[in-house]
């Protein structure tokens, strides 16, 4: 069973949440990315809540700006420090102040928050699982000097345009559905996201996505607008001047990185050099899967996470 509620946080933000499992059990928290929502984790929430699979309390928030969560209009409200503040407050609400998650599991933009939280507040999680979400060290290097990844990330420069939400909403969200299916050459004039169509995106699943998107896209797009980490363009080359100090990149908690090898937006090059930032790292490459690996190969994702989790 999935329960839902609105979690008010002390700093004035409310996150709409989904969960499974008994309160008081060790907590697994799941963070989604763009253009998704908390419901994408439902199968994992129910799996890991079962006693035979750990009996965890499994919690998945809709991030700030998504679904029924608070969606401030100011772009600066989507800077990483505020997004991390949301997750820390949610951990307090679910685990108690100064207590730790059993593990934080995150994908895409959720992974960006997870990297920040693990770096800045390592005592708040015992383990970290990141699925196709680049660590900031390799990502900045790739944005500055890796032509293939710069081209693969060119869609980001579309998503920060003022009319991006209107364009993505047109024709029943056709472009966003194309993005999920892995083929959309219309996000900008030159970038092509074409791969095989995805069988997981059934009409019923597409309707679930449309229902979330109908509540608003601008919050999710503001994550891109608030971040300086996107490929250089004729209008904005600020990424070339970004330099992150080593202390911002170090991850001390045991970390599992799952990387779908056919992700055409986030290439496997983004896992190169992770060992220098994460001493306790396990990396698993998943062949035959794209950015949407949680949908495409849920059994594999569950198996890898299960093998990684330490007994409670």
XYZ file of C-alpha atoms in Angstrom:
312
model
C 0.000 0.000 0.000
C 1.165 3.520 -0.833
C 0.199 6.306 1.540
C 0.276 9.967 0.526
C 0.359 13.175 2.547
C 1.507 16.781 2.579
C 4.615 17.233 4.754
C 4.945 20.777 6.066
C 8.576 21.720 6.749
C 9.726 24.290 9.331
C 11.069 26.727 6.724
C 7.706 27.187 4.990
C 7.944 24.585 2.201
C 5.510 21.686 1.895
C 6.424 18.473 0.089
C 3.799 16.042 -1.166
C 5.051 12.582 -0.245
C 4.469 8.921 -0.941
C 5.503 6.120 1.399
C 5.179 2.464 2.241
C 6.162 0.589 5.381
C 5.753 1.053 9.091
C 6.765 4.274 10.801
C 9.665 3.779 13.185
C 11.500 1.379 10.872
C 14.860 2.345 9.265
C 14.160 4.817 6.468
C 15.021 4.562 2.785
C 14.400 7.845 0.964
C 13.994 8.088 -2.819
C 14.524 11.277 -4.857
C 13.196 11.588 -8.418
C 14.450 13.715 -11.319
C 13.105 15.673 -14.302
C 10.476 15.408 -15.701
C 9.264 12.783 -13.267
C 7.591 12.632 -9.852
C 7.567 10.562 -6.678
C 5.230 7.919 -8.137
C 8.041 6.482 -10.279
C 9.425 4.826 -7.123
C 6.198 3.048 -6.115
C 7.406 -0.464 -6.973
C 10.587 0.064 -4.958
C 8.710 1.593 -2.030
C 6.470 -1.457 -1.780
C 9.306 -3.939 -2.345
C 11.646 -2.653 0.353
C 8.797 -2.136 2.848
C 8.062 -5.870 2.919
C 9.547 -7.669 5.950
C 11.361 -10.192 3.781
C 13.097 -7.330 1.925
C 14.217 -5.369 4.963
C 10.957 -3.983 6.266
C 12.053 -0.406 5.693
C 9.992 2.736 5.979
C 10.259 3.889 2.333
C 9.602 7.562 1.588
C 9.569 9.397 -1.760
C 8.882 13.136 -1.816
C 7.832 15.143 -4.808
C 10.672 17.635 -4.907
C 10.125 21.379 -4.575
C 8.329 22.596 -7.711
C 6.749 19.226 -8.565
C 3.230 17.805 -8.306
C 1.540 19.229 -5.153
C 4.775 20.325 -3.450
C 5.472 24.007 -2.899
C 6.542 25.736 -6.118
C 8.111 29.154 -5.470
C 8.117 31.438 -8.502
C 11.621 32.864 -7.957
C 14.351 31.020 -9.841
C 16.812 31.536 -6.976
C 14.538 29.451 -4.739
C 15.739 26.414 -6.694
C 19.414 26.778 -5.870
C 20.983 23.629 -4.464
C 21.268 24.916 -0.889
C 17.502 25.403 -0.637
C 16.695 22.047 -2.229
C 19.061 20.278 0.165
C 17.411 22.140 3.046
C 14.087 20.565 2.022
C 15.517 17.041 2.126
C 17.280 17.572 5.457
C 14.020 18.799 6.984
C 12.185 15.793 5.562
C 14.817 13.471 7.065
C 14.216 15.163 10.426
C 10.472 14.596 10.039
C 10.859 10.931 9.136
C 13.858 9.865 11.237
C 14.084 12.448 13.999
C 16.581 15.252 14.394
C 20.213 14.215 13.944
C 19.259 10.673 12.940
C 20.399 9.038 9.720
C 18.673 7.447 6.767
C 19.486 3.801 6.183
C 20.118 4.919 2.602
C 19.317 7.691 0.166
C 18.420 6.490 -3.354
C 18.326 9.076 -6.128
C 18.082 9.524 -9.890
C 18.793 12.438 -12.257
C 18.165 15.785 -10.481
C 17.414 13.869 -7.298
C 20.946 12.549 -7.581
C 22.320 16.076 -7.842
C 20.677 16.848 -4.487
C 21.940 13.568 -3.056
C 25.552 14.302 -4.016
C 25.287 17.684 -2.303
C 23.650 16.284 0.811
C 26.152 13.424 1.148
C 29.047 15.855 0.795
C 27.728 18.454 3.234
C 25.851 16.283 5.760
C 27.344 12.767 5.662
C 26.070 11.944 9.150
C 22.477 12.045 7.877
C 22.763 8.934 5.681
C 24.492 5.603 6.158
C 24.615 4.696 2.462
C 24.053 6.398 -0.883
C 22.682 4.963 -4.127
C 22.846 7.144 -7.253
C 21.292 6.108 -10.575
C 22.402 7.939 -13.740
C 23.105 11.254 -12.076
C 26.572 12.713 -12.531
C 28.810 13.577 -9.626
C 29.718 17.286 -9.963
C 33.437 16.622 -10.462
C 33.205 14.546 -13.657
C 30.220 16.588 -14.835
C 32.023 19.927 -14.714
C 35.043 18.414 -16.471
C 32.813 17.002 -19.208
C 30.927 20.276 -19.655
C 34.228 22.076 -20.095
C 36.140 19.692 -22.343
C 34.171 16.633 -23.569
C 32.515 17.427 -26.941
C 30.277 14.361 -26.980
C 28.860 15.080 -23.529
C 28.493 18.766 -24.341
C 26.391 17.786 -27.350
C 24.409 15.233 -25.334
C 23.605 17.926 -22.737
C 22.621 20.589 -25.270
C 18.949 20.092 -24.383
C 19.679 21.929 -21.111
C 20.087 25.152 -23.062
C 16.565 24.686 -24.392
C 15.102 23.983 -20.962
C 16.276 27.351 -19.590
C 14.506 29.356 -22.298
C 11.590 31.506 -21.078
C 9.040 29.691 -23.232
C 10.265 26.144 -22.538
C 7.249 25.231 -20.393
C 4.818 26.391 -23.077
C 6.660 24.476 -25.776
C 6.809 21.305 -23.687
C 3.118 21.553 -22.807
C 1.954 21.879 -26.408
C 0.031 19.094 -28.139
C -0.637 17.121 -24.983
C 2.981 17.269 -23.803
C 4.151 15.591 -27.015
C 7.778 16.688 -26.622
C 8.045 15.438 -23.052
C 6.544 12.104 -24.024
C 9.077 11.968 -26.840
C 11.821 12.604 -24.312
C 10.627 9.627 -22.245
C 10.387 7.445 -25.321
C 13.958 8.374 -26.200
C 13.297 10.181 -29.460
C 12.913 13.935 -29.687
C 14.920 16.040 -32.100
C 12.932 19.170 -31.357
C 14.402 20.232 -28.014
C 16.783 22.446 -29.959
C 17.867 22.847 -33.546
C 20.667 20.302 -33.554
C 20.323 17.882 -30.663
C 18.873 14.436 -31.372
C 17.707 12.193 -28.519
C 16.688 9.344 -30.837
C 16.813 5.745 -29.583
C 14.397 2.842 -29.688
C 10.874 3.472 -28.432
C 10.342 2.458 -24.803
C 7.842 -0.314 -24.148
C 7.397 0.734 -20.517
C 5.595 3.936 -21.486
C 2.126 2.440 -21.743
C -0.935 4.644 -22.298
C -1.711 4.312 -18.581
C 1.806 5.393 -17.608
C 1.681 8.309 -20.060
C -1.562 9.442 -18.418
C 0.135 9.415 -14.995
C 2.894 11.620 -16.332
C 0.453 13.998 -18.021
C -1.474 14.348 -14.759
C 1.704 15.483 -12.977
C 2.815 17.790 -15.787
C -0.636 19.394 -15.898
C 0.052 20.723 -12.398
C 2.954 22.776 -13.750
C 6.356 22.383 -15.393
C 8.075 25.628 -14.443
C 9.234 24.409 -11.040
C 11.170 21.527 -12.577
C 12.585 23.772 -15.281
C 13.785 26.223 -12.642
C 16.322 23.636 -11.463
C 18.115 24.123 -14.782
C 17.711 27.900 -14.706
C 19.158 28.155 -11.180
C 22.228 26.040 -11.938
C 25.359 27.261 -13.737
C 26.248 23.694 -14.720
C 25.209 23.345 -18.337
C 27.142 23.161 -21.607
C 28.650 26.323 -23.044
C 26.648 28.147 -25.686
C 27.048 31.308 -27.702
C 24.945 33.119 -25.103
C 26.446 31.617 -21.942
C 29.953 30.238 -21.527
C 30.135 30.611 -17.749
C 30.691 26.875 -17.211
C 34.216 27.300 -18.587
C 35.106 29.391 -15.537
C 33.649 27.035 -12.926
C 36.177 25.485 -10.539
C 34.955 23.310 -7.663
C 37.279 22.878 -4.670
C 38.115 19.277 -3.723
C 36.279 19.524 -0.414
C 33.016 20.069 -2.309
C 33.498 16.813 -4.202
C 34.465 14.345 -1.470
C 31.918 11.665 -0.491
C 32.706 9.637 2.622
C 29.598 7.430 2.870
C 29.545 4.026 1.136
C 28.170 4.684 -2.336
C 26.622 2.558 -5.083
C 26.484 4.106 -8.562
C 24.217 2.375 -11.085
C 24.780 3.589 -14.648
C 22.637 2.602 -17.624
C 25.076 2.454 -20.505
C 22.637 3.577 -23.217
C 21.713 6.872 -21.556
C 22.076 9.267 -24.470
C 21.792 12.397 -22.334
C 24.286 11.353 -19.640
C 27.098 9.349 -21.203
C 29.204 6.706 -19.431
C 32.148 9.132 -19.477
C 30.497 10.813 -16.490
C 31.527 7.891 -14.271
C 35.231 8.285 -15.086
C 37.374 9.355 -12.160
C 34.730 8.803 -9.488
C 37.176 6.842 -7.360
C 39.221 9.948 -6.590
C 36.174 11.553 -4.985
C 34.501 8.485 -3.398
C 36.874 6.118 -1.573
C 34.112 3.611 -0.719
C 32.563 3.188 -4.166
C 30.803 0.345 -5.928
C 29.940 1.040 -9.564
C 27.637 -1.198 -11.585
C 27.180 -0.675 -15.316
C 23.793 -1.767 -16.680
C 23.787 -2.688 -20.355
C 20.747 -2.404 -22.585
C 19.135 0.357 -20.541
C 18.647 4.088 -20.987
C 18.177 7.021 -18.641
C 14.815 5.509 -17.629
C 16.410 2.326 -16.258
C 14.186 2.358 -13.154
C 11.218 1.797 -15.489
C 13.029 -0.454 -17.954
C 14.812 -2.841 -15.594
C 13.187 -2.486 -12.151
C 14.143 -6.011 -11.105
C 17.821 -5.337 -11.844
C 17.754 -2.015 -9.996
C 16.078 -3.633 -6.985
C 18.561 -6.523 -6.988
C 21.595 -4.237 -7.059
C 20.249 -2.031 -4.275
C 19.339 -5.110 -2.194
C 22.852 -6.525 -2.555
C 24.354 -3.196 -1.496
C 22.223 -2.371 1.557
C 23.769 -3.218 4.887
C 21.604 -5.270 7.267
C 19.760 -3.122 9.795
